[in-house]
Amino acid sequence: MKKVFALLLLLPLLFSIQLVSPVIKEISENETVYIGKIGPGQTIAVEVYPKVFKGGKLGNGGNYDYAYAWALPYKWKSTPSKVYGNPLQVSLTSPPDAAEGNYTIEIDVEDEGNGELLGVFRFFVVVEITHNNLGLSVSPQKQTVGIDQPAVFTITIENKVDSGDIFIVSSEGVPGWEFSKPIYVPPRSNKSISYEIVYGEEELFAGKIYAQSKSSSVVRQEAGFAVDVHSDFISDCKAVNRGAILFSPFEGLVYALAGIFGSLL
């Protein structure tokens, strides 16, 4: 009887398991599944539904209890699922200096102590590493403003891959207006922030905006911008429409008319 039982454990499992994230797919034992792109140092989670509806003691299925990664590629890390989790989640983290390419990782799903006679369900996931996972843009690229009037830029960060990440966004080039700010961007999405500069003297600035993944210095982008601060009638008219400033009653009337004129330019 023991020999028969041992033989049964060696036979391929004749049922499937449900992969629920990052892709939804019913998979068979030993199947290989492509699960998406991430950047160096980023993490992707593999989630499986613990319940199966075939096999086990009575042939009508049961529940798997935990899952883990096996035989990881060099310098990769993983976090096994919680016991009795629902879903069972295994996290996979690539090294910060990971080279571009496809990496295959074994995932094992186990019935604790084989208590329900489900055996070990084994499958493989393919994770693609890309260094082209960050987009950065600044709009507009140049602003002409009056003295003490705000120049407002929109900075947009694009996360091109299947893992959320924190990007450190920073600036340089305009004295007194440098900043550094962490921005979380979910998978396959964009996030925009405003960057405002006010300067009290005539000056032409050429600045830079940088975005770098907190997970890896390999993932980094930069974009240029320019601010032309000077005083003339046309720029003052346009500047009035960008921000509120205080005037005497007579000046207020003049600048109100200037603002109307500026909106027509």
CSV table of C-alpha atoms in Angstrom, one decimal:
chain,number,residue,atom,x,y,z
A,1,MET,CA,0.0,0.0,0.0
A,2,LYS,CA,2.8,2.4,0.9
A,3,LYS,CA,4.5,1.7,-2.5
A,4,VAL,CA,1.2,2.5,-4.3
A,5,PHE,CA,0.9,5.7,-2.4
A,6,ALA,CA,4.5,6.7,-3.2
A,7,LEU,CA,3.9,5.9,-6.8
A,8,LEU,CA,0.8,8.1,-6.9
A,9,LEU,CA,2.9,11.0,-5.5
A,10,LEU,CA,5.3,10.7,-8.4
A,11,LEU,CA,2.6,10.8,-11.1
A,12,PRO,CA,1.7,14.2,-12.7
A,13,LEU,CA,-1.2,15.9,-11.1
A,14,LEU,CA,-4.3,15.7,-13.2
A,15,PHE,CA,-5.9,19.0,-12.2
A,16,SER,CA,-5.2,22.7,-12.6
A,17,ILE,CA,-4.7,25.6,-10.3
A,18,GLN,CA,-5.9,29.2,-10.7
A,19,LEU,CA,-3.3,31.9,-11.1
A,20,VAL,CA,-5.0,35.2,-10.1
A,21,SER,CA,-2.2,37.8,-10.3
A,22,PRO,CA,-0.5,39.4,-12.1
A,23,VAL,CA,-2.3,37.5,-14.9
A,24,ILE,CA,-5.5,35.5,-14.6
A,25,LYS,CA,-5.0,32.0,-16.0
A,26,GLU,CA,-5.8,28.4,-15.2
A,27,ILE,CA,-2.6,26.5,-15.3
A,28,SER,CA,-1.5,22.9,-15.3
A,29,GLU,CA,1.3,21.3,-13.4
A,30,ASN,CA,4.8,22.1,-14.9
A,31,GLU,CA,3.3,24.8,-17.1
A,32,THR,CA,5.4,27.9,-17.9
A,33,VAL,CA,3.6,31.3,-17.7
A,34,TYR,CA,4.8,34.7,-18.8
A,35,ILE,CA,3.7,37.1,-16.0
A,36,GLY,CA,5.1,40.5,-17.2
A,37,LYS,CA,7.8,43.1,-17.2
A,38,ILE,CA,9.6,44.8,-14.2
A,39,GLY,CA,12.7,46.9,-13.8
A,40,PRO,CA,15.9,46.2,-11.9
A,41,GLY,CA,15.3,46.0,-8.1
A,42,GLN,CA,11.5,45.9,-8.5
A,43,THR,CA,9.1,43.3,-7.0
A,44,ILE,CA,6.3,41.4,-8.7
A,45,ALA,CA,3.8,39.3,-6.7
A,46,VAL,CA,2.5,35.9,-7.9
A,47,GLU,CA,-0.9,35.0,-6.5
A,48,VAL,CA,-2.7,31.7,-6.7
A,49,TYR,CA,-6.1,30.6,-5.5
A,50,PRO,CA,-5.5,27.9,-2.9
A,51,LYS,CA,-8.6,25.8,-3.6
A,52,VAL,CA,-8.7,23.1,-6.3
A,53,PHE,CA,-11.7,21.0,-7.3
A,54,LYS,CA,-10.1,17.7,-8.3
A,55,GLY,CA,-7.6,15.3,-6.7
A,56,GLY,CA,-7.1,14.9,-3.0
A,57,LYS,CA,-8.4,12.2,-0.7
A,58,LEU,CA,-11.9,11.9,-2.2
A,59,GLY,CA,-11.1,13.1,-5.7
A,60,ASN,CA,-13.1,16.3,-5.2
A,61,GLY,CA,-10.1,18.6,-4.4
A,62,GLY,CA,-9.1,20.5,-1.3
A,63,ASN,CA,-7.0,23.5,-0.3
A,64,TYR,CA,-3.3,24.1,-0.7
A,65,ASP,CA,-1.7,25.7,2.3
A,66,TYR,CA,1.4,27.7,1.2
A,67,ALA,CA,3.5,28.6,-1.8
A,68,TYR,CA,7.2,29.5,-2.4
A,69,ALA,CA,9.8,30.1,-5.1
A,70,TRP,CA,12.5,27.6,-5.7
A,71,ALA,CA,15.8,27.7,-7.5
A,72,LEU,CA,15.9,31.5,-7.9
A,73,PRO,CA,18.2,33.2,-10.5
A,74,TYR,CA,21.4,34.7,-9.2
A,75,LYS,CA,20.9,37.5,-6.7
A,76,TRP,CA,17.1,37.4,-6.9
A,77,LYS,CA,15.1,37.3,-3.7
A,78,SER,CA,11.7,36.0,-2.8
A,79,THR,CA,9.1,36.0,0.0
A,80,PRO,CA,7.0,32.9,0.5
A,81,SER,CA,3.3,33.1,1.0
A,82,LYS,CA,1.7,33.1,4.5
A,83,VAL,CA,0.4,29.7,5.6
A,84,TYR,CA,-3.3,29.4,4.7
A,85,GLY,CA,-3.2,32.7,2.8
A,86,ASN,CA,-6.0,33.4,0.4
A,87,PRO,CA,-4.7,34.0,-2.1
A,88,LEU,CA,-1.3,32.5,-1.7
A,89,GLN,CA,1.1,35.3,-2.6
A,90,VAL,CA,4.8,34.8,-3.5
A,91,SER,CA,6.9,38.0,-4.0
A,92,LEU,CA,9.8,38.0,-6.4
A,93,THR,CA,12.4,40.8,-6.4
A,94,SER,CA,15.1,41.2,-9.0
A,95,PRO,CA,18.6,42.6,-8.1
A,96,PRO,CA,19.2,46.3,-8.6
A,97,ASP,CA,21.7,45.6,-11.3
A,98,ALA,CA,19.7,43.0,-13.1
A,99,ALA,CA,20.5,42.7,-16.8
A,100,GLU,CA,17.7,42.9,-19.4
A,101,GLY,CA,16.2,39.6,-20.4
A,102,ASN,CA,13.7,36.8,-19.4
A,103,TYR,CA,14.1,35.0,-16.1
A,104,THR,CA,12.4,31.7,-15.3
A,105,ILE,CA,11.5,30.9,-11.7
A,106,GLU,CA,9.9,27.8,-10.2
A,107,ILE,CA,6.9,28.2,-7.9
A,108,ASP,CA,5.8,25.3,-5.7
A,109,VAL,CA,2.4,25.1,-4.0
A,110,GLU,CA,2.1,22.6,-1.2
A,111,ASP,CA,-0.5,20.9,0.9
A,112,GLU,CA,0.9,21.1,4.4
A,113,GLY,CA,2.1,17.6,5.5
A,114,ASN,CA,0.2,16.3,2.4
A,115,GLY,CA,-2.8,16.2,4.8
A,116,GLU,CA,-5.3,16.3,1.9
A,117,LEU,CA,-3.2,14.1,-0.4
A,118,LEU,CA,-2.9,17.0,-2.9
A,119,GLY,CA,0.9,16.6,-3.3
A,120,VAL,CA,3.1,19.5,-4.6
A,121,PHE,CA,1.8,21.5,-7.5
A,122,ARG,CA,4.8,23.0,-9.5
A,123,PHE,CA,4.7,25.6,-12.2
A,124,PHE,CA,7.1,28.1,-13.7
A,125,VAL,CA,6.8,31.9,-14.2
A,126,VAL,CA,8.8,34.0,-16.7
A,127,VAL,CA,9.6,37.6,-15.6
A,128,GLU,CA,11.0,40.0,-18.1
A,129,ILE,CA,13.5,42.6,-17.0
A,130,THR,CA,13.7,45.9,-18.9
A,131,HIS,CA,15.6,49.1,-18.3
A,132,ASN,CA,13.1,51.0,-20.3
A,133,ASN,CA,10.5,51.2,-17.6
A,134,LEU,CA,10.4,54.9,-16.8
A,135,GLY,CA,9.0,57.9,-18.8
A,136,LEU,CA,9.5,61.5,-17.8
A,137,SER,CA,8.2,64.7,-19.4
A,138,VAL,CA,7.9,68.4,-18.5
A,139,SER,CA,5.3,70.7,-20.0
A,140,PRO,CA,5.7,73.3,-21.2
A,141,GLN,CA,9.4,73.1,-21.9
A,142,LYS,CA,9.8,76.9,-21.6
A,143,GLN,CA,8.0,79.6,-19.7
A,144,THR,CA,8.3,83.4,-20.1
A,145,VAL,CA,7.1,85.3,-17.1
A,146,GLY,CA,7.4,88.6,-15.4
A,147,ILE,CA,9.4,89.4,-12.3
A,148,ASP,CA,7.8,87.9,-9.2
A,149,GLN,CA,5.3,86.0,-11.3
A,150,PRO,CA,4.9,82.2,-11.1
A,151,ALA,CA,6.1,79.9,-13.8
A,152,VAL,CA,4.2,76.6,-13.4
A,153,PHE,CA,5.4,73.4,-15.0
A,154,THR,CA,3.7,70.0,-15.1
A,155,ILE,CA,6.0,67.0,-14.5
A,156,THR,CA,4.6,63.6,-15.6
A,157,ILE,CA,6.1,60.3,-14.5
A,158,GLU,CA,5.2,57.2,-16.5
A,159,ASN,CA,5.6,53.7,-15.1
A,160,LYS,CA,5.8,51.4,-18.1
A,161,VAL,CA,6.0,48.0,-16.3
A,162,ASP,CA,3.9,45.6,-14.3
A,163,SER,CA,5.2,46.6,-10.9
A,164,GLY,CA,4.5,49.7,-8.8
A,165,ASP,CA,7.5,51.7,-7.8
A,166,ILE,CA,8.6,54.9,-5.9
A,167,PHE,CA,10.4,57.4,-8.0
A,168,ILE,CA,12.5,60.2,-6.6
A,169,VAL,CA,11.7,63.3,-8.6
A,170,SER,CA,14.1,66.3,-8.2
A,171,SER,CA,15.2,69.5,-9.9
A,172,GLU,CA,18.2,71.7,-10.4
A,173,GLY,CA,19.1,74.9,-12.2
A,174,VAL,CA,17.0,77.5,-10.5
A,175,PRO,CA,18.6,78.8,-7.3
A,176,GLY,CA,16.3,78.5,-4.3
A,177,TRP,CA,13.7,76.4,-6.1
A,178,GLU,CA,15.4,73.0,-6.1
A,179,PHE,CA,13.3,70.1,-4.7
A,180,SER,CA,13.3,66.4,-4.2
A,181,LYS,CA,10.1,64.4,-3.7
A,182,PRO,CA,9.2,60.7,-3.7
A,183,ILE,CA,6.3,59.8,-6.0
A,184,TYR,CA,4.6,56.4,-6.0
A,185,VAL,CA,3.4,55.3,-9.4
A,186,PRO,CA,1.2,52.2,-9.8
A,187,PRO,CA,1.9,49.6,-12.5
A,188,ARG,CA,1.2,50.7,-16.1
A,189,SER,CA,0.1,54.3,-15.1
A,190,ASN,CA,1.1,57.9,-15.0
A,191,LYS,CA,1.3,60.5,-12.3
A,192,SER,CA,1.7,64.3,-12.6
A,193,ILE,CA,2.8,66.9,-10.2
A,194,SER,CA,3.2,70.7,-10.5
A,195,TYR,CA,6.5,72.6,-10.1
A,196,GLU,CA,6.2,76.3,-9.5
A,197,ILE,CA,9.0,78.9,-9.7
A,198,VAL,CA,8.8,82.6,-8.8
A,199,TYR,CA,11.9,84.8,-9.3
A,200,GLY,CA,12.5,88.4,-8.3
A,201,GLU,CA,15.1,89.4,-10.9
A,202,GLU,CA,15.5,89.3,-14.7
A,203,GLU,CA,17.2,86.0,-15.5
A,204,LEU,CA,17.2,83.2,-18.0
A,205,PHE,CA,17.4,79.8,-16.4
A,206,ALA,CA,18.0,76.4,-18.0
A,207,GLY,CA,17.0,73.7,-15.5
A,208,LYS,CA,16.7,69.9,-15.2
A,209,ILE,CA,14.1,67.6,-13.8
A,210,TYR,CA,15.3,64.1,-12.8
A,211,ALA,CA,13.4,60.9,-11.9
A,212,GLN,CA,15.1,57.9,-10.5
A,213,SER,CA,13.6,54.6,-9.3
A,214,LYS,CA,14.1,54.0,-5.5
A,215,SER,CA,14.7,50.4,-6.4
A,216,SER,CA,17.7,50.9,-8.7
A,217,SER,CA,19.9,53.7,-9.9
A,218,VAL,CA,19.9,52.0,-13.3
A,219,VAL,CA,16.4,53.4,-13.9
A,220,ARG,CA,16.8,57.1,-14.3
A,221,GLN,CA,15.5,59.8,-16.7
A,222,GLU,CA,16.0,63.5,-17.1
A,223,ALA,CA,14.2,66.3,-18.9
A,224,GLY,CA,15.1,69.9,-19.5
A,225,PHE,CA,13.1,73.1,-19.0
A,226,ALA,CA,13.7,76.9,-19.3
A,227,VAL,CA,12.4,80.0,-17.5
A,228,ASP,CA,12.8,83.4,-19.0
A,229,VAL,CA,12.1,86.0,-16.3
A,230,HIS,CA,12.1,89.6,-17.6
A,231,SER,CA,10.0,92.7,-17.4
A,232,ASP,CA,8.3,94.2,-20.5
A,233,PHE,CA,4.7,95.1,-21.3
A,234,ILE,CA,3.8,91.9,-23.2
A,235,SER,CA,5.3,89.5,-20.5
A,236,ASP,CA,3.7,91.5,-17.7
A,237,CYS,CA,0.3,91.2,-19.4
A,238,LYS,CA,0.7,87.5,-19.7
A,239,ALA,CA,2.1,87.2,-16.2
A,240,VAL,CA,-0.9,88.9,-14.7
A,241,ASN,CA,-3.0,86.0,-15.8
A,242,ARG,CA,-0.7,83.5,-14.0
A,243,GLY,CA,-1.0,84.8,-10.5
A,244,ALA,CA,-2.4,87.4,-8.1
A,245,ILE,CA,-0.3,90.4,-7.1
A,246,LEU,CA,-1.3,93.4,-5.0
A,247,PHE,CA,-1.6,96.9,-6.5
A,248,SER,CA,-2.9,100.4,-5.6
A,249,PRO,CA,-6.4,101.0,-6.9
A,250,PHE,CA,-5.1,102.9,-10.0
A,251,GLU,CA,-2.5,100.2,-10.7
A,252,GLY,CA,-5.1,97.5,-10.2
A,253,LEU,CA,-7.3,99.0,-13.0
A,254,VAL,CA,-4.3,99.3,-15.3
A,255,TYR,CA,-3.2,95.7,-14.6
A,256,ALA,CA,-6.8,94.4,-15.0
A,257,LEU,CA,-6.8,95.8,-18.5
A,258,ALA,CA,-3.4,94.4,-19.0
A,259,GLY,CA,-4.6,91.0,-18.0
A,260,ILE,CA,-7.4,91.1,-20.5
A,261,PHE,CA,-4.9,92.2,-23.1
A,262,GLY,CA,-2.5,89.4,-22.1
A,263,SER,CA,-5.2,86.8,-22.5
A,264,LEU,CA,-5.6,87.8,-26.1
A,265,LEU,CA,-1.9,87.4,-26.9
